[in-house]
Tab-separated table of C-alpha atoms in Angstrom:
chain	number	residue	atom	x	y	z
A	1	MET	CA	6.703	-29.834	44.645
A	2	THR	CA	10.026	-31.030	43.273
A	3	ASP	CA	10.558	-31.250	39.516
A	4	HIS	CA	10.244	-34.987	39.844
A	5	ALA	CA	6.949	-34.710	41.721
A	6	VAL	CA	5.585	-32.267	39.125
A	7	ALA	CA	6.540	-34.670	36.318
A	8	ARG	CA	4.888	-37.570	38.158
A	9	ASP	CA	1.713	-35.530	38.724
A	10	ARG	CA	1.521	-34.556	35.067
A	11	ILE	CA	2.076	-38.106	33.816
A	12	ALA	CA	-0.600	-39.439	36.190
A	13	PHE	CA	-2.915	-36.663	35.011
A	14	LEU	CA	-2.367	-37.507	31.313
A	15	ARG	CA	-2.648	-41.226	31.889
A	16	GLY	CA	-5.820	-40.855	33.923
A	17	LEU	CA	-8.150	-39.148	31.432
A	18	ARG	CA	-11.383	-41.110	31.092
A	19	ASN	CA	-14.571	-40.637	29.165
A	20	VAL	CA	-17.447	-39.181	31.240
A	21	ARG	CA	-20.969	-39.416	29.811
A	22	ARG	CA	-23.223	-38.594	32.762
A	23	PHE	CA	-23.090	-35.147	34.270
A	24	ARG	CA	-24.409	-33.234	37.238
A	25	PRO	CA	-26.592	-30.306	36.145
A	26	ASP	CA	-24.300	-27.673	37.718
A	27	PRO	CA	-23.071	-25.101	35.227
A	28	ILE	CA	-19.356	-24.800	34.495
A	29	PRO	CA	-18.039	-21.467	35.797
A	30	ARG	CA	-16.914	-18.972	33.194
A	31	PRO	CA	-13.232	-18.923	34.313
A	32	VAL	CA	-13.084	-22.683	33.790
A	33	VAL	CA	-14.590	-22.386	30.307
A	34	ASP	CA	-12.101	-19.621	29.562
A	35	ASP	CA	-9.239	-21.934	30.543
A	36	LEU	CA	-10.565	-24.634	28.192
A	37	LEU	CA	-10.783	-22.181	25.322
A	38	GLU	CA	-7.328	-20.793	26.043
A	39	VAL	CA	-5.805	-24.274	25.987
A	40	ALA	CA	-7.740	-24.933	22.759
A	41	ARG	CA	-6.483	-21.702	21.250
A	42	TRP	CA	-2.855	-22.705	21.861
A	43	SER	CA	-3.212	-26.084	20.155
A	44	GLY	CA	-0.570	-26.936	17.610
A	45	SER	CA	-1.556	-27.481	13.988
A	46	ALA	CA	0.199	-28.176	10.709
A	47	ARG	CA	1.991	-25.001	9.591
A	48	ASN	CA	0.215	-23.254	12.484
A	49	ILE	CA	-2.899	-22.790	10.315
A	50	GLN	CA	-5.196	-23.197	13.351
A	51	PRO	CA	-8.011	-24.491	11.123
A	52	TRP	CA	-10.718	-24.270	13.766
A	53	GLU	CA	-13.439	-22.286	15.470
A	54	PHE	CA	-15.564	-23.235	18.469
A	55	VAL	CA	-19.262	-22.805	19.167
A	56	VAL	CA	-19.911	-22.830	22.913
A	57	VAL	CA	-23.477	-23.911	23.665
A	58	ARG	CA	-25.258	-23.757	27.030
A	59	ASP	CA	-28.866	-23.377	25.866
A	60	ARG	CA	-30.706	-26.548	26.922
A	61	GLU	CA	-33.096	-26.645	23.950
A	62	MET	CA	-30.194	-26.205	21.535
A	63	LEU	CA	-28.166	-28.916	23.268
A	64	ARG	CA	-31.139	-31.274	22.944
A	65	ALA	CA	-31.529	-30.423	19.270
A	66	LEU	CA	-27.821	-31.057	18.654
A	67	ALA	CA	-28.045	-34.337	20.584
A	68	ALA	CA	-30.821	-35.477	18.233
A	69	ALA	CA	-28.735	-34.898	15.070
A	70	GLU	CA	-27.806	-38.129	13.283
A	71	GLY	CA	-24.730	-39.619	14.870
A	72	TYR	CA	-23.467	-40.393	18.348
A	73	ALA	CA	-23.849	-37.213	20.372
A	74	GLY	CA	-26.867	-38.103	22.503
A	75	HIS	CA	-24.939	-37.245	25.675
A	76	LEU	CA	-25.134	-33.543	24.731
A	77	ALA	CA	-28.800	-33.546	25.760
A	78	ASP	CA	-28.001	-33.611	29.476
A	79	ALA	CA	-24.611	-31.882	29.515
A	80	PRO	CA	-24.432	-28.351	30.954
A	81	LEU	CA	-22.080	-27.315	28.144
A	82	GLY	CA	-21.289	-28.376	24.611
A	83	ILE	CA	-18.445	-27.220	22.395
A	84	VAL	CA	-18.963	-27.804	18.680
A	85	LEU	CA	-15.684	-27.943	16.757
A	86	VAL	CA	-15.912	-26.143	13.418
A	87	MET	CA	-13.054	-26.967	11.039
A	88	HIS	CA	-12.164	-24.829	8.031
A	89	GLY	CA	-13.127	-27.512	5.536
A	90	ASP	CA	-10.255	-27.021	3.070
A	91	PRO	CA	-10.661	-30.066	0.770
A	92	ALA	CA	-6.905	-30.150	0.063
A	93	GLN	CA	-6.198	-30.447	3.807
A	94	ALA	CA	-8.917	-32.886	4.852
A	95	THR	CA	-6.627	-35.495	6.415
A	96	GLN	CA	-4.477	-32.895	8.142
A	97	GLU	CA	-7.536	-31.084	9.518
A	98	THR	CA	-8.929	-34.352	10.866
A	99	TRP	CA	-5.629	-35.120	12.570
A	100	ASP	CA	-5.324	-31.611	14.022
A	101	GLU	CA	-8.921	-31.818	15.237
A	102	GLY	CA	-8.020	-34.918	17.245
A	103	ARG	CA	-5.124	-33.015	18.849
A	104	LEU	CA	-7.439	-30.132	19.654
A	105	ALA	CA	-10.154	-32.312	21.183
A	106	GLU	CA	-7.670	-34.158	23.373
A	107	ARG	CA	-6.358	-30.891	24.780
A	108	ILE	CA	-9.819	-29.560	25.549
A	109	MET	CA	-10.732	-32.773	27.362
A	110	LEU	CA	-7.498	-32.651	29.349
A	111	ALA	CA	-8.042	-28.993	30.252
A	112	ALA	CA	-11.521	-29.918	31.457
A	113	ASP	CA	-10.117	-32.778	33.522
A	114	ALA	CA	-7.591	-30.369	35.091
A	115	HIS	CA	-10.618	-28.620	36.600
A	116	GLY	CA	-12.448	-31.821	37.540
A	117	VAL	CA	-14.804	-31.448	34.570
A	118	GLY	CA	-15.624	-34.590	32.612
A	119	ALA	CA	-15.955	-34.789	28.849
A	120	SER	CA	-17.233	-37.063	26.116
A	121	VAL	CA	-16.724	-36.977	22.364
A	122	GLY	CA	-19.865	-36.687	20.270
A	123	TRP	CA	-19.579	-37.650	16.616
A	124	PHE	CA	-22.012	-36.549	13.900
A	125	ARG	CA	-22.652	-38.569	10.780
A	126	PRO	CA	-22.603	-36.483	7.589
A	127	ARG	CA	-26.367	-35.904	7.591
A	128	GLY	CA	-26.248	-35.026	11.287
A	129	ALA	CA	-23.506	-32.496	10.547
A	130	GLU	CA	-25.837	-30.768	8.059
A	131	THR	CA	-28.461	-30.558	10.808
A	132	VAL	CA	-25.916	-29.065	13.216
A	133	LYS	CA	-24.792	-26.471	10.655
A	134	ALA	CA	-28.376	-25.417	10.069
A	135	LEU	CA	-29.126	-25.212	13.807
A	136	LEU	CA	-26.039	-23.134	14.608
A	137	GLY	CA	-25.782	-21.053	11.443
A	138	ILE	CA	-22.439	-22.541	10.419
A	139	PRO	CA	-21.492	-21.870	6.763
A	140	PRO	CA	-21.965	-24.941	4.516
A	141	GLY	CA	-18.285	-25.113	3.489
A	142	ARG	CA	-17.054	-25.743	7.006
A	143	THR	CA	-16.486	-29.249	8.365
A	144	VAL	CA	-18.499	-30.220	11.438
A	145	ARG	CA	-17.980	-33.685	12.810
A	146	THR	CA	-17.425	-33.406	16.546
A	147	ALA	CA	-18.989	-31.887	19.639
A	148	LEU	CA	-17.643	-32.273	23.139
A	149	SER	CA	-20.068	-32.713	26.047
A	150	LEU	CA	-18.732	-31.193	29.240
A	151	GLY	CA	-19.864	-31.223	32.857
A	152	TYR	CA	-19.018	-32.288	36.363
A	153	PRO	CA	-19.225	-36.079	36.613
A	154	ASP	CA	-22.333	-37.517	38.197
A	155	PRO	CA	-20.849	-39.785	40.880
A	156	ALA	CA	-24.042	-41.833	41.023
A	157	ALA	CA	-23.881	-42.649	37.326
A	158	ASP	CA	-20.262	-42.925	36.364
A	159	GLY	CA	-17.600	-45.219	37.626
A	160	PRO	CA	-15.246	-47.817	36.269
A	161	LYS	CA	-16.938	-49.373	33.258
A	162	PRO	CA	-16.298	-52.789	31.785
A	163	GLY	CA	-14.549	-52.734	28.439
A	164	GLN	CA	-12.581	-49.570	29.184
A	165	GLY	CA	-9.250	-51.305	29.699
A	166	ARG	CA	-6.353	-51.069	27.302
A	167	LYS	CA	-4.170	-53.506	25.405
A	168	PRO	CA	-0.896	-54.442	27.132
A	169	ILE	CA	2.284	-52.646	26.116
A	170	ALA	CA	3.674	-55.864	24.594
A	171	GLU	CA	0.886	-55.817	21.968
A	172	LEU	CA	1.539	-52.207	21.033
A	173	VAL	CA	5.252	-51.489	21.144
A	174	HIS	CA	7.950	-52.607	18.702
A	175	GLU	CA	11.614	-51.805	19.289
A	176	GLU	CA	13.636	-50.592	16.299
A	177	ARG	CA	11.603	-52.664	13.806
A	178	TYR	CA	8.000	-53.813	13.499
A	179	GLY	CA	7.693	-57.313	14.911
A	180	GLU	CA	10.363	-56.799	17.537
A	181	GLY	CA	8.855	-56.770	21.043
A	182	THR	CA	9.671	-54.396	23.827
A	183	GLY	CA	12.589	-55.193	26.078
A	184	GLY	CA	10.955	-53.235	28.888
B	1	MET	CA	-0.180	-27.910	46.432
B	2	THR	CA	-3.830	-27.002	46.825
B	3	ASP	CA	-6.385	-28.304	44.316
B	4	HIS	CA	-6.469	-24.850	42.813
B	5	ALA	CA	-2.688	-24.759	42.426
B	6	VAL	CA	-2.685	-28.220	40.846
B	7	ALA	CA	-5.360	-27.112	38.354
B	8	ARG	CA	-3.384	-23.977	37.521
B	9	ASP	CA	-0.184	-25.985	37.027
B	10	ARG	CA	-1.949	-28.431	34.704
B	11	ILE	CA	-3.578	-25.687	32.623
B	12	ALA	CA	-0.247	-23.858	32.269
B	13	PHE	CA	1.364	-27.153	31.303
B	14	LEU	CA	-1.251	-27.865	28.610
B	15	ARG	CA	-1.214	-24.323	27.316
B	16	GLY	CA	2.579	-24.227	27.145
B	17	LEU	CA	3.308	-27.140	24.791
B	18	ARG	CA	5.523	-25.952	21.922
B	19	ASN	CA	7.110	-27.618	18.953
B	20	VAL	CA	10.821	-28.450	19.440
B	21	ARG	CA	12.873	-29.318	16.354
B	22	ARG	CA	16.475	-29.135	17.549
B	23	PHE	CA	17.674	-31.582	20.133
B	24	ARG	CA	20.664	-32.239	22.332
B	25	PRO	CA	22.231	-35.631	21.545
B	26	ASP	CA	21.598	-37.018	25.066
B	27	PRO	CA	19.546	-40.211	25.038
B	28	ILE	CA	16.126	-40.275	26.712
B	29	PRO	CA	16.231	-42.546	29.770
B	30	ARG	CA	14.203	-45.728	29.576
B	31	PRO	CA	11.826	-44.800	32.463
B	32	VAL	CA	10.893	-41.608	30.588
B	33	VAL	CA	10.226	-43.546	27.373
B	34	ASP	CA	8.152	-46.007	29.391
B	35	ASP	CA	6.036	-43.120	30.722
B	36	LEU	CA	5.447	-41.855	27.163
B	37	LEU	CA	4.357	-45.286	26.006
B	38	GLU	CA	2.122	-45.763	29.030
B	39	VAL	CA	0.366	-42.441	28.395
B	40	ALA	CA	0.066	-43.460	24.728
B	41	ARG	CA	-1.374	-46.828	25.695
B	42	TRP	CA	-4.134	-45.180	27.732
B	43	SER	CA	-5.258	-42.888	24.909
B	44	GLY	CA	-8.956	-42.833	24.194
B	45	SER	CA	-10.251	-43.998	20.829
B	46	ALA	CA	-13.609	-44.501	19.160
B	47	ARG	CA	-15.256	-47.586	20.674
B	48	ASN	CA	-11.949	-48.183	22.492
B	49	ILE	CA	-10.563	-49.929	19.393
B	50	GLN	CA	-7.041	-48.590	20.121
B	51	PRO	CA	-6.164	-48.766	16.413
B	52	TRP	CA	-2.425	-48.234	16.884
B	53	GLU	CA	1.017	-49.665	17.419
B	54	PHE	CA	4.307	-47.848	17.996
B	55	VAL	CA	7.765	-48.458	16.608
B	56	VAL	CA	10.376	-46.948	18.918
B	57	VAL	CA	13.578	-46.150	17.015
B	58	ARG	CA	16.931	-45.116	18.492
B	59	ASP	CA	19.288	-46.441	15.808
B	60	ARG	CA	20.957	-43.423	14.220
B	61	GLU	CA	21.226	-44.909	10.726
B	62	MET	CA	17.554	-45.899	10.780
B	63	LEU	CA	16.495	-42.453	12.020
B	64	ARG	CA	18.449	-40.878	9.142
B	65	ALA	CA	16.837	-43.224	6.642
B	66	LEU	CA	13.365	-42.399	8.005
B	67	ALA	CA	14.176	-38.686	7.902
B	68	ALA	CA	14.992	-39.017	4.197
B	69	ALA	CA	11.607	-40.575	3.327
B	70	GLU	CA	9.402	-38.297	1.219
B	71	GLY	CA	7.573	-35.878	3.453
B	72	TYR	CA	8.381	-33.560	6.331
B	73	ALA	CA	10.253	-35.622	8.887
B	74	GLY	CA	13.790	-34.351	8.377
B	75	HIS	CA	14.112	-33.523	12.075
B	76	LEU	CA	14.225	-37.277	12.829
B	77	ALA	CA	17.801	-37.343	11.526
B	78	ASP	CA	19.220	-35.630	14.618
B	79	ALA	CA	16.695	-36.703	17.252
B	80	PRO	CA	17.828	-39.248	19.847
B	81	LEU	CA	14.478	-41.027	19.587
B	82	GLY	CA	11.709	-41.444	17.057
B	83	ILE	CA	8.312	-43.021	17.533
B	84	VAL	CA	6.583	-44.115	14.328
B	85	LEU	CA	2.804	-44.349	14.733
B	86	VAL	CA	1.359	-47.390	12.954
B	87	MET	CA	-2.406	-47.246	12.503
B	88	HIS	CA	-4.525	-50.301	11.740
B	89	GLY	CA	-5.484	-49.063	8.300
B	90	ASP	CA	-9.151	-50.149	8.330
B	91	PRO	CA	-10.529	-48.435	5.191
B	92	ALA	CA	-14.003	-48.124	6.746
B	93	GLN	CA	-12.526	-46.201	9.700
B	94	ALA	CA	-10.043	-43.955	7.910
B	95	THR	CA	-11.396	-40.646	9.213
B	96	GLN	CA	-11.840	-41.954	12.738
B	97	GLU	CA	-8.329	-43.431	12.768
B	98	THR	CA	-6.873	-40.121	11.606
B	99	TRP	CA	-8.720	-38.269	14.353
B	100	ASP	CA	-7.690	-40.781	17.015
B	101	GLU	CA	-4.096	-40.578	15.787
B	102	GLY	CA	-4.137	-36.840	16.459
B	103	ARG	CA	-5.355	-37.482	20.013
B	104	LEU	CA	-2.619	-40.054	20.497
B	105	ALA	CA	0.162	-37.821	19.173
B	106	GLU	CA	-0.898	-34.915	21.368
B	107	ARG	CA	-0.736	-37.082	24.468
B	108	ILE	CA	2.705	-38.437	23.637
B	109	MET	CA	4.028	-34.893	23.090
B	110	LEU	CA	2.503	-33.746	26.379
B	111	ALA	CA	3.947	-36.741	28.235
B	112	ALA	CA	7.342	-35.889	26.773
B	113	ASP	CA	6.944	-32.268	27.846
B	114	ALA	CA	6.096	-33.417	31.379
B	115	HIS	CA	9.644	-34.778	31.508
B	116	GLY	CA	11.241	-31.760	29.833
B	117	VAL	CA	11.561	-33.652	26.529
B	118	GLY	CA	10.711	-31.752	23.352
B	119	ALA	CA	8.845	-33.200	20.381
B	120	SER	CA	8.072	-32.467	16.771
B	121	VAL	CA	5.571	-34.022	14.393
B	122	GLY	CA	7.009	-35.589	11.261
B	123	TRP	CA	4.607	-36.234	8.401
B	124	PHE	CA	5.222	-38.686	5.551
B	125	ARG	CA	3.746	-38.257	2.118
B	126	PRO	CA	2.186	-41.457	0.728
B	127	ARG	CA	5.345	-42.484	-1.128
B	128	GLY	CA	7.428	-41.706	1.959
B	129	ALA	CA	5.121	-43.908	4.008
B	130	GLU	CA	5.866	-46.824	1.651
B	131	THR	CA	9.577	-46.212	2.246
B	132	VAL	CA	9.042	-46.213	6.019
B	133	LYS	CA	7.036	-49.447	5.891
B	134	ALA	CA	9.796	-51.129	3.893
B	135	LEU	CA	12.515	-49.851	6.262
B	136	LEU	CA	10.714	-50.972	9.419
B	137	GLY	CA	9.024	-54.136	8.156
B	138	ILE	CA	5.513	-52.756	8.675
B	139	PRO	CA	2.792	-54.764	6.868
B	140	PRO	CA	1.505	-53.023	3.704
B	141	GLY	CA	-2.105	-52.770	4.930
B	142	ARG	CA	-1.230	-50.576	7.892
B	143	THR	CA	-1.407	-46.779	7.706
B	144	VAL	CA	1.825	-44.902	8.382
B	145	ARG	CA	1.714	-41.153	8.223
B	146	THR	CA	3.384	-39.762	11.333
B	147	ALA	CA	6.587	-40.046	13.304
B	148	LEU	CA	7.387	-38.057	16.413
B	149	SER	CA	10.936	-36.793	16.948
B	150	LEU	CA	11.830	-36.636	20.618
B	151	GLY	CA	14.771	-35.260	22.575
B	152	TYR	CA	15.904	-32.729	25.118
B	153	PRO	CA	15.693	-29.243	23.589
B	154	ASP	CA	18.935	-27.703	22.392
B	155	PRO	CA	18.906	-24.343	24.202
B	156	ALA	CA	21.333	-22.883	21.668
B	157	ALA	CA	19.023	-23.678	18.769
B	158	ASP	CA	15.494	-23.316	19.997
B	159	GLY	CA	13.704	-20.375	21.460
B	160	PRO	CA	10.663	-18.292	20.713
B	161	LYS	CA	10.147	-18.363	16.963
B	162	PRO	CA	8.350	-15.814	14.851
B	163	GLY	CA	5.068	-16.991	13.424
B	164	GLN	CA	4.291	-19.277	16.347
B	165	GLY	CA	1.613	-17.059	17.863
B	166	ARG	CA	-2.061	-17.887	17.860
B	167	LYS	CA	-5.241	-16.206	16.690
B	168	PRO	CA	-7.093	-14.195	19.354
B	169	ILE	CA	-10.038	-15.794	21.158
B	170	ALA	CA	-12.460	-13.371	19.502
B	171	GLU	CA	-11.638	-14.872	16.081
B	172	LEU	CA	-12.200	-18.414	17.291
B	173	VAL	CA	-15.082	-18.510	19.735
B	174	HIS	CA	-18.801	-18.181	19.032
B	175	GLU	CA	-21.371	-18.147	21.826
B	176	GLU	CA	-24.529	-20.228	21.331
B	177	ARG	CA	-24.526	-19.679	17.536
B	178	TYR	CA	-21.932	-19.247	14.828
B	179	GLY	CA	-21.361	-15.556	14.207
B	180	GLU	CA	-22.010	-14.583	17.804
B	181	GLY	CA	-18.828	-13.350	19.484
B	182	THR	CA	-17.593	-14.204	22.936
B	183	GLY	CA	-18.893	-12.217	25.850
B	184	GLY	CA	-15.716	-12.888	27.811
């Protein structure tokens, strides 16, 4: 491909990421999981602290138990793979860790999409996070808030959903100063 | 390219994103900026709230003024373009907005990289954020914390830096339970 074609492919790839909540039961091959973890490992973070660890879960009973923790991670129950994000939990860096965790999650979901694997964000409420720590043996001082469900999309279940559109550019972009619309 | 080659290209692309702090003075063409904003617009967010707006700044005097705001955004002074991320500032959603902002920023930096444009994260301290709001006319209730500096990398200035490596996989990944190493 030409440089231009590569750029176009990459932009279309980034633009096209969508939430996938229903998965086929097929396992995700190890080399694909390794790619996800390698992309995760190379995530940028403030002062390159890399304030994260990952628990990779395939065990069905464990995934069901995690899915039942208080919060919004029910889709883990039927996913072939879950990745629980474990953040360092430095109280002085709470905002920065939250921000870096968003960066990290986005990369993992994109790396999955590069292999045709769909992903969904699961979010634990604080009490659910305590449940998850107990289930997985995560030290109490760590921050657990997010798990990603991963699997090949179930074509029978997923498809364009209502309410998944986005606001138009004109509502989002200001040129030079807030309140000035886009000239584009 | 085959599907496999496309997947490999996308993984290498995701893995390869690096911080760029020194830029050539060349402006970023409008179609490239439009691609960045389009990728930003399609970012995922909790309940698809899309709690963001973007202020796109090219004016050199304004970029210098933003760079001088209290925080860590000095690299804006010499960047041809800055994008200030303006978050809704809903107090009940502060953590979620911070997390979604990280997702958003990662996508914009990747979209820039797809076009050979480098990016750096600038971070304002709370008092610096007040300065930025006053400079750009952003309503007080919004959250401003981040600006991205964007430009073509200056090959004379940038290059592999010490201290930009990453922790090995074995320090990051746990299989099935925390404390269990990777089998890979």
